[in-house]
Amino acid sequence: MPRPTLAQKRDFVAKAFCPRALVLSTPAIADACAVNNCSTFADLLAPFGQDVSTQITIQDGQGAPYFLDKLNIKFTTDFKIEKRSTHSRTEIDDLVHTSVLDSDQTNVPFLTEHGVDPSALSSDTSVWAPWYTLFRQQWMTTMQPSEHESFMHPVACVLVASGSEDDPVGALRTLQAHAAVNRVQTQGFSGANVLFYYVLVHDGRDPGVLQTIDHTFDQVRRAFGQNSSLLKINSNTDLIDADTSEQSKISSIWANTLSTTQPLDPHPDSVFGSMLNMRDVTALRDTVKQMMVRGIVPHMQYMIRVLSDQTANQRRGITGRLFSAGRRYFGTAAKASNTLTGVDGDTYFRYDSAEAQMRKLADYSFMLKDFRFAQSVYQVARRDFQSEKAWKCYAGAQEMVGVCKLMLEVHATRAEFDSNFEDAVTMYLHKTHAPCQHLAIRCIIIYYELLKHHKLYSFAPTTLLRVPNSSGALRAMACEQAAYAFLKFPNRPELRKFSFYAMLAAQEYQRAGIASLAHRCLRMVRLSLGATLATDESESSEKPVNDKSLDGSGTSRALASSNWSSIDSYINHELGTQCMAAQDYDHALQYFMALMGSDQIPPKLQSKYLQELLQLYLESSNKLDLESEKELAAGLDGAQNKRVELSVPTIDARMTRVIMSPDLEGEDGVLEWRNGGAAPSALVNGSADHRCSVGESVAVLLVVKNPLTIGITLNGFTLDCHFDAALDAKATNGDESESPAFAITTVDTVVLEGGQTSMVTVTITTHRAGRLTIRGATYLLCDILPTYKTLKMPGKRLNDTMEQRVTPTYSADTQLGFQ
């Protein structure tokens, strides 16, 4: 059976559990790295440890050959096992907040007013929330070595000396006695079997050493064997003639690596490798490949064979376990305990014990991508850990059993791998001596990434919600990712479930103080629910109307007319509050105005929303200059552009009546209304516009209704009209054009109780000949908020052309105008 390759698996998981090498160097090497803006030799090697092309055939734990095409390795400069303090909520919030700072927090590419964009669903969810990707990478970078697993323990020590040293061999022997090497040999899983690899570096800035470097390297090889390499760097000594494009390409190698390994550390203007050329880059890459192919991989293969032989009895099955149990309970000789207490207070096994050796065997097999054999060893070790009540070790084995199952090409059922991860997270959080929150979160992240790789999005929400509630912003990020998983369901996106989890994420982000992401999540809920209800009601005759200023008034209309009005009110209130806190008064007013359209909100809540709306306007009124205030108060032409348009109260334009005397033929009288509220026949059926004399008063009757359950007042109620002077009047009465063309009365106060309908009469008196059109009504809501209501009706239905018959088209409105 062909083995799975790295290209078929998540790079993230492979890099998280790759081999590590401790790199120590002399001061001369530190100087050679500093001129290339690298603090250590490990930083100089870091870019070339990713996807090393090994291209070799090796044997698995059972002796079967398989092809290893690529492998990763990480270089470190120290090794310590220290007690790790539990991450506080503040620390996690700060890490999440830092991940958010440089990301686009407003773009929602996968949602529109009309639903989910199918083209955007093909992209990975990490594109929708780049702050999660940054946090994920940073969290894995901060992982520290632990006694229960060998992944963070170096498998090799790389010792580096310069050819310019007086005694390079002696310098390398001095590095062998370094304190970090001693910690690897005494505290690490590798112990005394750690591999030593030696690198002799020739610095191109010292040309005098070039003639003797080969001889010096022969001395190093004779002293330390074949696990040694010669590396020549800093060949770009003539910086004046350097190729700018080549240097930019070289610098990007390290910049790209730092953006992955240290995503939150800013390196905006850093230039790397200024003393290197492309030959040096190739030499660095070849050195790392040689180190892997000649040194590290064969060493790990040798250790796998040795450990496999040493642990054969433990892996033998029921016979071996019964023999071990009989020796444990019926043996007479006293035996030293294999268990120790770690720095965190948890039980772990001595590194020379059979249990620890099995864990090392499984980890080495996993790092070399022999997942099937690693899984079988993890399962045997798990039973031993459980019997000794070493819960941290047991949780780690459970975690890796689940990872192995998902790394294999053969898909397992959910019951086979989900229980492993669930058990591991539970053990990390509740059974260890101190909660291992960092390991539990690592387990959840790894599991989620593997689920995404296999497109098993239906399992993702349950997995992500295992993040502890005390994690603050991390809990919010988990809820947000769970919401995205519902959009990736294979059959159709689950918009309602998406909205629910996005709402939870918004609340958690708000508690964590990340208002920008809370605002974004609430906008997503508004869009998704509106799109869902619009789809459900697609057969309805009323179509949603787009609103450019918000996410669409169709969204509010669909929500307000459904059973989701309470959620709609909550979302609008939260969005408005957040905009007000950010001093974005324009959008805050629009969100608070949307709260005024529902009659299903309890009276106390409606009263609160209304008071907040009025207070918001008072706080934002200082943005209006005095000229605009005067223009608003006078109700001048264009006032509708200065006032807000609320849905409270409602004014039915179809019920508006224009009453005038005399009528069209000069006879006194008043046109009576027809039963059922139809407009007078002279206005509807007459071919000419309605006319009145100059100086005549015309009464306009408006039916005003309060849809709320609380009382409101309308102060300074009047009409907004547009006047066009007659052509002959423009020619003969030029001096009178500056005088008012008409006068409109103002109703001082209109009091409307909850649900009350009232009739308001406004009188218009014309002073010059022309055409006057009623465009809307203006007033002060509760004597504070300038409000405008548009009065517009469609004219006669047009049926002259085929297009007009297919698409409803109406003539211009003439019912609210007269001459």
CSV table of N, CA and C in Angstrom, one decimal, residues 99-195:
chain,number,residue,atom,x,y,z
A,99,SER,N,-3.3,39.1,17.7
A,99,SER,CA,-3.5,38.4,16.4
A,99,SER,C,-4.5,39.2,15.5
A,100,VAL,N,-5.4,40.0,16.1
A,100,VAL,CA,-6.5,40.7,15.4
A,100,VAL,C,-6.0,42.0,14.8
A,101,LEU,N,-4.9,42.6,15.4
A,101,LEU,CA,-4.6,44.0,15.1
A,101,LEU,C,-4.3,44.2,13.7
A,102,ASP,N,-3.5,43.3,13.0
A,102,ASP,CA,-3.1,43.5,11.7
A,102,ASP,C,-4.0,42.8,10.6
A,103,SER,N,-5.2,42.5,11.0
A,103,SER,CA,-6.1,41.7,10.1
A,103,SER,C,-7.2,42.6,9.7
A,104,ASP,N,-7.8,42.3,8.5
A,104,ASP,CA,-9.0,43.0,8.1
A,104,ASP,C,-10.2,42.5,8.9
A,105,GLN,N,-10.8,43.4,9.7
A,105,GLN,CA,-11.8,42.9,10.6
A,105,GLN,C,-13.3,43.2,10.1
A,106,THR,N,-13.4,43.8,8.9
A,106,THR,CA,-14.7,44.2,8.4
A,106,THR,C,-15.2,43.4,7.2
A,107,ASN,N,-14.3,42.8,6.5
A,107,ASN,CA,-14.7,42.1,5.3
A,107,ASN,C,-15.4,40.8,5.6
A,108,VAL,N,-16.6,40.6,5.0
A,108,VAL,CA,-17.4,39.4,5.1
A,108,VAL,C,-17.6,38.9,3.7
A,109,PRO,N,-16.6,38.2,3.0
A,109,PRO,CA,-16.7,37.9,1.6
A,109,PRO,C,-17.7,36.8,1.3
A,110,PHE,N,-18.1,36.0,2.3
A,110,PHE,CA,-18.9,34.8,2.0
A,110,PHE,C,-20.4,35.1,2.2
A,111,LEU,N,-20.8,36.2,2.6
A,111,LEU,CA,-22.2,36.6,2.9
A,111,LEU,C,-22.6,37.8,2.1
A,112,THR,N,-23.7,37.8,1.5
A,112,THR,CA,-24.3,39.0,0.9
A,112,THR,C,-25.7,39.1,1.3
A,113,GLU,N,-26.4,40.2,0.9
A,113,GLU,CA,-27.8,40.4,1.3
A,113,GLU,C,-28.7,39.3,0.8
A,114,HIS,N,-28.2,38.6,-0.3
A,114,HIS,CA,-29.0,37.5,-0.9
A,114,HIS,C,-28.7,36.1,-0.5
A,115,GLY,N,-27.7,36.0,0.5
A,115,GLY,CA,-27.4,34.7,1.0
A,115,GLY,C,-25.9,34.4,0.9
A,116,VAL,N,-25.5,33.2,0.9
A,116,VAL,CA,-24.1,32.8,0.9
A,116,VAL,C,-23.6,32.8,-0.5
A,117,ASP,N,-22.4,33.4,-0.7
A,117,ASP,CA,-21.8,33.4,-2.0
A,117,ASP,C,-21.1,32.1,-2.3
A,118,PRO,N,-21.6,31.3,-3.2
A,118,PRO,CA,-21.1,29.9,-3.5
A,118,PRO,C,-19.6,30.0,-3.9
A,119,SER,N,-19.2,31.0,-4.6
A,119,SER,CA,-17.8,31.0,-5.0
A,119,SER,C,-16.8,31.2,-3.8
A,120,ALA,N,-17.3,31.9,-2.8
A,120,ALA,CA,-16.5,32.1,-1.6
A,120,ALA,C,-16.4,30.9,-0.7
A,121,LEU,N,-17.3,30.0,-0.8
A,121,LEU,CA,-17.3,28.8,0.1
A,121,LEU,C,-16.2,27.8,-0.3
A,122,SER,N,-15.7,27.9,-1.5
A,122,SER,CA,-14.6,27.0,-1.8
A,122,SER,C,-13.3,27.3,-1.1
A,123,SER,N,-13.2,28.5,-0.6
A,123,SER,CA,-11.9,28.9,0.1
A,123,SER,C,-11.9,28.3,1.5
A,124,ASP,N,-10.8,28.3,2.1
A,124,ASP,CA,-10.6,27.7,3.5
A,124,ASP,C,-11.1,28.8,4.5
A,125,THR,N,-11.6,28.3,5.6
A,125,THR,CA,-12.2,29.2,6.6
A,125,THR,C,-11.1,30.1,7.2
A,126,SER,N,-9.8,29.7,7.1
A,126,SER,CA,-8.8,30.5,7.7
A,126,SER,C,-8.7,31.9,6.9
A,127,VAL,N,-9.2,31.9,5.6
A,127,VAL,CA,-9.2,33.1,4.9
A,127,VAL,C,-10.2,34.1,5.4
A,128,TRP,N,-11.3,33.5,5.9
A,128,TRP,CA,-12.4,34.4,6.4
A,128,TRP,C,-12.0,35.0,7.8
A,129,ALA,N,-11.1,34.4,8.5
A,129,ALA,CA,-10.7,34.9,9.8
A,129,ALA,C,-9.2,34.7,9.9
A,130,PRO,N,-8.4,35.6,9.3
A,130,PRO,CA,-7.0,35.4,9.4
A,130,PRO,C,-6.4,35.5,10.8
A,131,TRP,N,-7.1,36.1,11.7
A,131,TRP,CA,-6.6,36.2,13.1
A,131,TRP,C,-6.6,34.8,13.7
A,132,TYR,N,-7.4,33.9,13.3
A,132,TYR,CA,-7.3,32.6,13.9
A,132,TYR,C,-6.1,31.9,13.4
A,133,THR,N,-5.7,32.1,12.1
A,133,THR,CA,-4.5,31.5,11.6
A,133,THR,C,-3.3,32.0,12.4
A,134,LEU,N,-3.2,33.3,12.6
A,134,LEU,CA,-2.1,33.9,13.4
A,134,LEU,C,-2.1,33.4,14.8
A,135,PHE,N,-3.2,33.3,15.4
A,135,PHE,CA,-3.2,32.8,16.8
A,135,PHE,C,-2.8,31.3,16.8
A,136,ARG,N,-3.3,30.5,15.9
A,136,ARG,CA,-3.0,29.1,15.8
A,136,ARG,C,-1.5,28.9,15.7
A,137,GLN,N,-0.9,29.7,14.8
A,137,GLN,CA,0.6,29.5,14.6
A,137,GLN,C,1.4,30.0,15.8
A,138,GLN,N,0.9,31.1,16.4
A,138,GLN,CA,1.6,31.6,17.6
A,138,GLN,C,1.5,30.7,18.8
A,139,TRP,N,0.3,30.1,18.9
A,139,TRP,CA,0.1,29.2,20.1
A,139,TRP,C,1.0,27.9,20.0
A,140,MET,N,1.1,27.4,18.7
A,140,MET,CA,2.0,26.2,18.6
A,140,MET,C,3.4,26.6,18.7
A,141,THR,N,3.8,27.8,18.4
A,141,THR,CA,5.2,28.2,18.6
A,141,THR,C,5.6,28.3,20.0
A,142,THR,N,4.6,28.7,20.9
A,142,THR,CA,4.9,28.8,22.3
A,142,THR,C,4.9,27.5,23.1
A,143,MET,N,4.6,26.4,22.4
A,143,MET,CA,4.7,25.1,23.1
A,143,MET,C,6.1,24.8,23.7
A,144,GLN,N,6.1,24.3,24.9
A,144,GLN,CA,7.4,24.0,25.5
A,144,GLN,C,7.6,22.5,25.7
A,145,PRO,N,8.8,22.0,25.9
A,145,PRO,CA,9.0,20.5,26.1
A,145,PRO,C,8.3,20.1,27.4
A,146,SER,N,7.8,18.8,27.4
A,146,SER,CA,7.2,18.2,28.5
A,146,SER,C,7.7,16.8,28.7
A,147,GLU,N,7.6,16.3,30.0
A,147,GLU,CA,8.1,15.0,30.3
A,147,GLU,C,7.3,13.9,29.7
A,148,HIS,N,6.1,14.1,29.2
A,148,HIS,CA,5.2,13.0,28.8
A,148,HIS,C,5.3,12.7,27.3
A,149,GLU,N,6.1,13.5,26.6
A,149,GLU,CA,6.2,13.2,25.1
A,149,GLU,C,7.6,13.7,24.7
A,150,SER,N,8.1,13.1,23.6
A,150,SER,CA,9.4,13.5,23.1
A,150,SER,C,9.4,14.4,21.9
A,151,PHE,N,8.3,15.0,21.5
A,151,PHE,CA,8.2,15.8,20.3
A,151,PHE,C,9.0,17.1,20.4
A,152,MET,N,9.0,17.7,21.6
A,152,MET,CA,9.8,18.9,21.7
A,152,MET,C,11.2,18.7,22.2
A,153,HIS,N,11.6,17.4,22.4
A,153,HIS,CA,12.9,17.1,22.8
A,153,HIS,C,13.9,17.0,21.6
A,154,PRO,N,15.0,17.5,21.7
A,154,PRO,CA,16.0,17.4,20.5
A,154,PRO,C,16.4,16.0,20.3
A,155,VAL,N,16.4,15.6,19.0
A,155,VAL,CA,16.9,14.3,18.6
A,155,VAL,C,18.4,14.4,18.2
A,156,ALA,N,18.9,15.6,18.1
A,156,ALA,CA,20.2,15.8,17.7
A,156,ALA,C,20.7,17.1,18.2
A,157,CYS,N,22.1,17.2,18.4
A,157,CYS,CA,22.7,18.4,18.8
A,157,CYS,C,23.7,18.8,17.6
A,158,VAL,N,23.4,20.0,17.1
A,158,VAL,CA,24.3,20.5,15.9
A,158,VAL,C,25.2,21.5,16.5
A,159,LEU,N,26.5,21.2,16.4
A,159,LEU,CA,27.6,22.0,17.0
A,159,LEU,C,28.3,22.7,15.8
A,160,VAL,N,28.5,24.0,15.9
A,160,VAL,CA,29.0,24.8,14.8
A,160,VAL,C,30.2,25.6,15.2
A,161,ALA,N,31.3,25.5,14.5
A,161,ALA,CA,32.5,26.3,14.7
A,161,ALA,C,32.9,26.9,13.4
A,162,SER,N,33.8,27.9,13.5
A,162,SER,CA,34.3,28.7,12.4
A,162,SER,C,35.6,28.2,12.0
A,163,GLY,N,35.9,28.2,10.7
A,163,GLY,CA,37.3,27.8,10.2
A,163,GLY,C,38.3,28.8,10.7
A,164,SER,N,37.9,30.0,11.1
A,164,SER,CA,38.9,30.9,11.5
A,164,SER,C,39.3,30.7,13.0
A,165,GLU,N,38.7,29.8,13.6
A,165,GLU,CA,39.1,29.5,15.0
A,165,GLU,C,40.5,29.0,15.1
A,166,ASP,N,41.2,29.3,16.2
A,166,ASP,CA,42.6,28.8,16.3
A,166,ASP,C,42.6,27.2,16.4
A,167,ASP,N,41.6,26.7,17.1
A,167,ASP,CA,41.4,25.2,17.2
A,167,ASP,C,40.0,24.8,17.1
A,168,PRO,N,39.5,24.7,15.8
A,168,PRO,CA,38.1,24.3,15.6
A,168,PRO,C,37.7,23.0,16.3
A,169,VAL,N,38.6,22.1,16.3
A,169,VAL,CA,38.2,20.8,16.9
A,169,VAL,C,38.0,21.0,18.4
A,170,GLY,N,38.9,21.7,19.0
A,170,GLY,CA,38.8,22.0,20.4
A,170,GLY,C,37.6,22.8,20.8
A,171,ALA,N,37.2,23.8,19.9
A,171,ALA,CA,36.0,24.6,20.1
A,171,ALA,C,34.7,23.7,20.0
A,172,LEU,N,34.7,22.7,19.1
A,172,LEU,CA,33.6,21.8,19.0
A,172,LEU,C,33.5,20.9,20.3
A,173,ARG,N,34.7,20.5,20.8
A,173,ARG,CA,34.6,19.7,22.0
A,173,ARG,C,34.2,20.5,23.2
A,174,THR,N,34.5,21.8,23.2
A,174,THR,CA,34.0,22.6,24.3
A,174,THR,C,32.5,22.8,24.2
A,175,LEU,N,31.9,22.8,23.0
A,175,LEU,CA,30.5,22.9,22.8
A,175,LEU,C,29.8,21.6,23.3
A,176,GLN,N,30.5,20.5,23.2
A,176,GLN,CA,29.9,19.2,23.7
A,176,GLN,C,29.6,19.3,25.2
A,177,ALA,N,30.4,20.1,25.9
A,177,ALA,CA,30.2,20.2,27.3
A,177,ALA,C,29.3,21.3,27.7
A,178,HIS,N,28.6,21.9,26.8
A,178,HIS,CA,27.7,23.0,27.1
A,178,HIS,C,26.6,22.5,28.0
A,179,ALA,N,26.1,23.5,28.8
A,179,ALA,CA,25.0,23.1,29.8
A,179,ALA,C,23.8,22.7,29.1
A,180,ALA,N,23.5,23.3,27.9
A,180,ALA,CA,22.3,22.8,27.2
A,180,ALA,C,22.4,21.4,26.7
A,181,VAL,N,23.6,21.0,26.3
A,181,VAL,CA,23.8,19.6,25.9
A,181,VAL,C,23.6,18.7,27.1
A,182,ASN,N,24.1,19.1,28.2
A,182,ASN,CA,24.0,18.3,29.4
A,182,ASN,C,22.5,18.1,29.8
A,183,ARG,N,21.7,19.2,29.6
A,183,ARG,CA,20.3,19.1,29.9
A,183,ARG,C,19.6,18.1,29.0
A,184,VAL,N,20.0,18.1,27.7
A,184,VAL,CA,19.4,17.2,26.7
A,184,VAL,C,19.8,15.7,27.1
A,185,GLN,N,21.0,15.5,27.6
A,185,GLN,CA,21.4,14.1,27.9
A,185,GLN,C,20.8,13.6,29.2
A,186,THR,N,20.5,14.6,30.1
A,186,THR,CA,20.0,14.2,31.5
A,186,THR,C,18.5,14.3,31.6
A,187,GLN,N,17.9,15.3,30.9
A,187,GLN,CA,16.4,15.6,31.1
A,187,GLN,C,15.6,15.2,29.8
A,188,GLY,N,16.3,15.0,28.7
A,188,GLY,CA,15.6,14.7,27.5
A,188,GLY,C,15.3,13.3,27.2
A,189,PHE,N,14.4,13.0,26.3
A,189,PHE,CA,14.1,11.6,26.0
A,189,PHE,C,15.2,10.9,25.3
A,190,SER,N,16.1,11.7,24.6
A,190,SER,CA,17.2,11.1,23.8
A,190,SER,C,18.2,10.6,24.8
A,191,GLY,N,18.4,11.3,25.9
A,191,GLY,CA,19.4,10.8,26.9
A,191,GLY,C,20.8,10.8,26.3
A,192,ALA,N,21.6,9.8,26.6
A,192,ALA,CA,23.0,9.7,26.1
A,192,ALA,C,23.0,9.3,24.7
A,193,ASN,N,21.9,8.9,24.1
A,193,ASN,CA,21.8,8.4,22.7
A,193,ASN,C,21.6,9.6,21.7
A,194,VAL,N,21.7,10.8,22.2
A,194,VAL,CA,21.4,11.9,21.3
A,194,VAL,C,22.5,12.0,20.2
A,195,LEU,N,22.1,12.3,19.0
A,195,LEU,CA,23.0,12.4,17.9
A,195,LEU,C,23.8,13.8,17.9
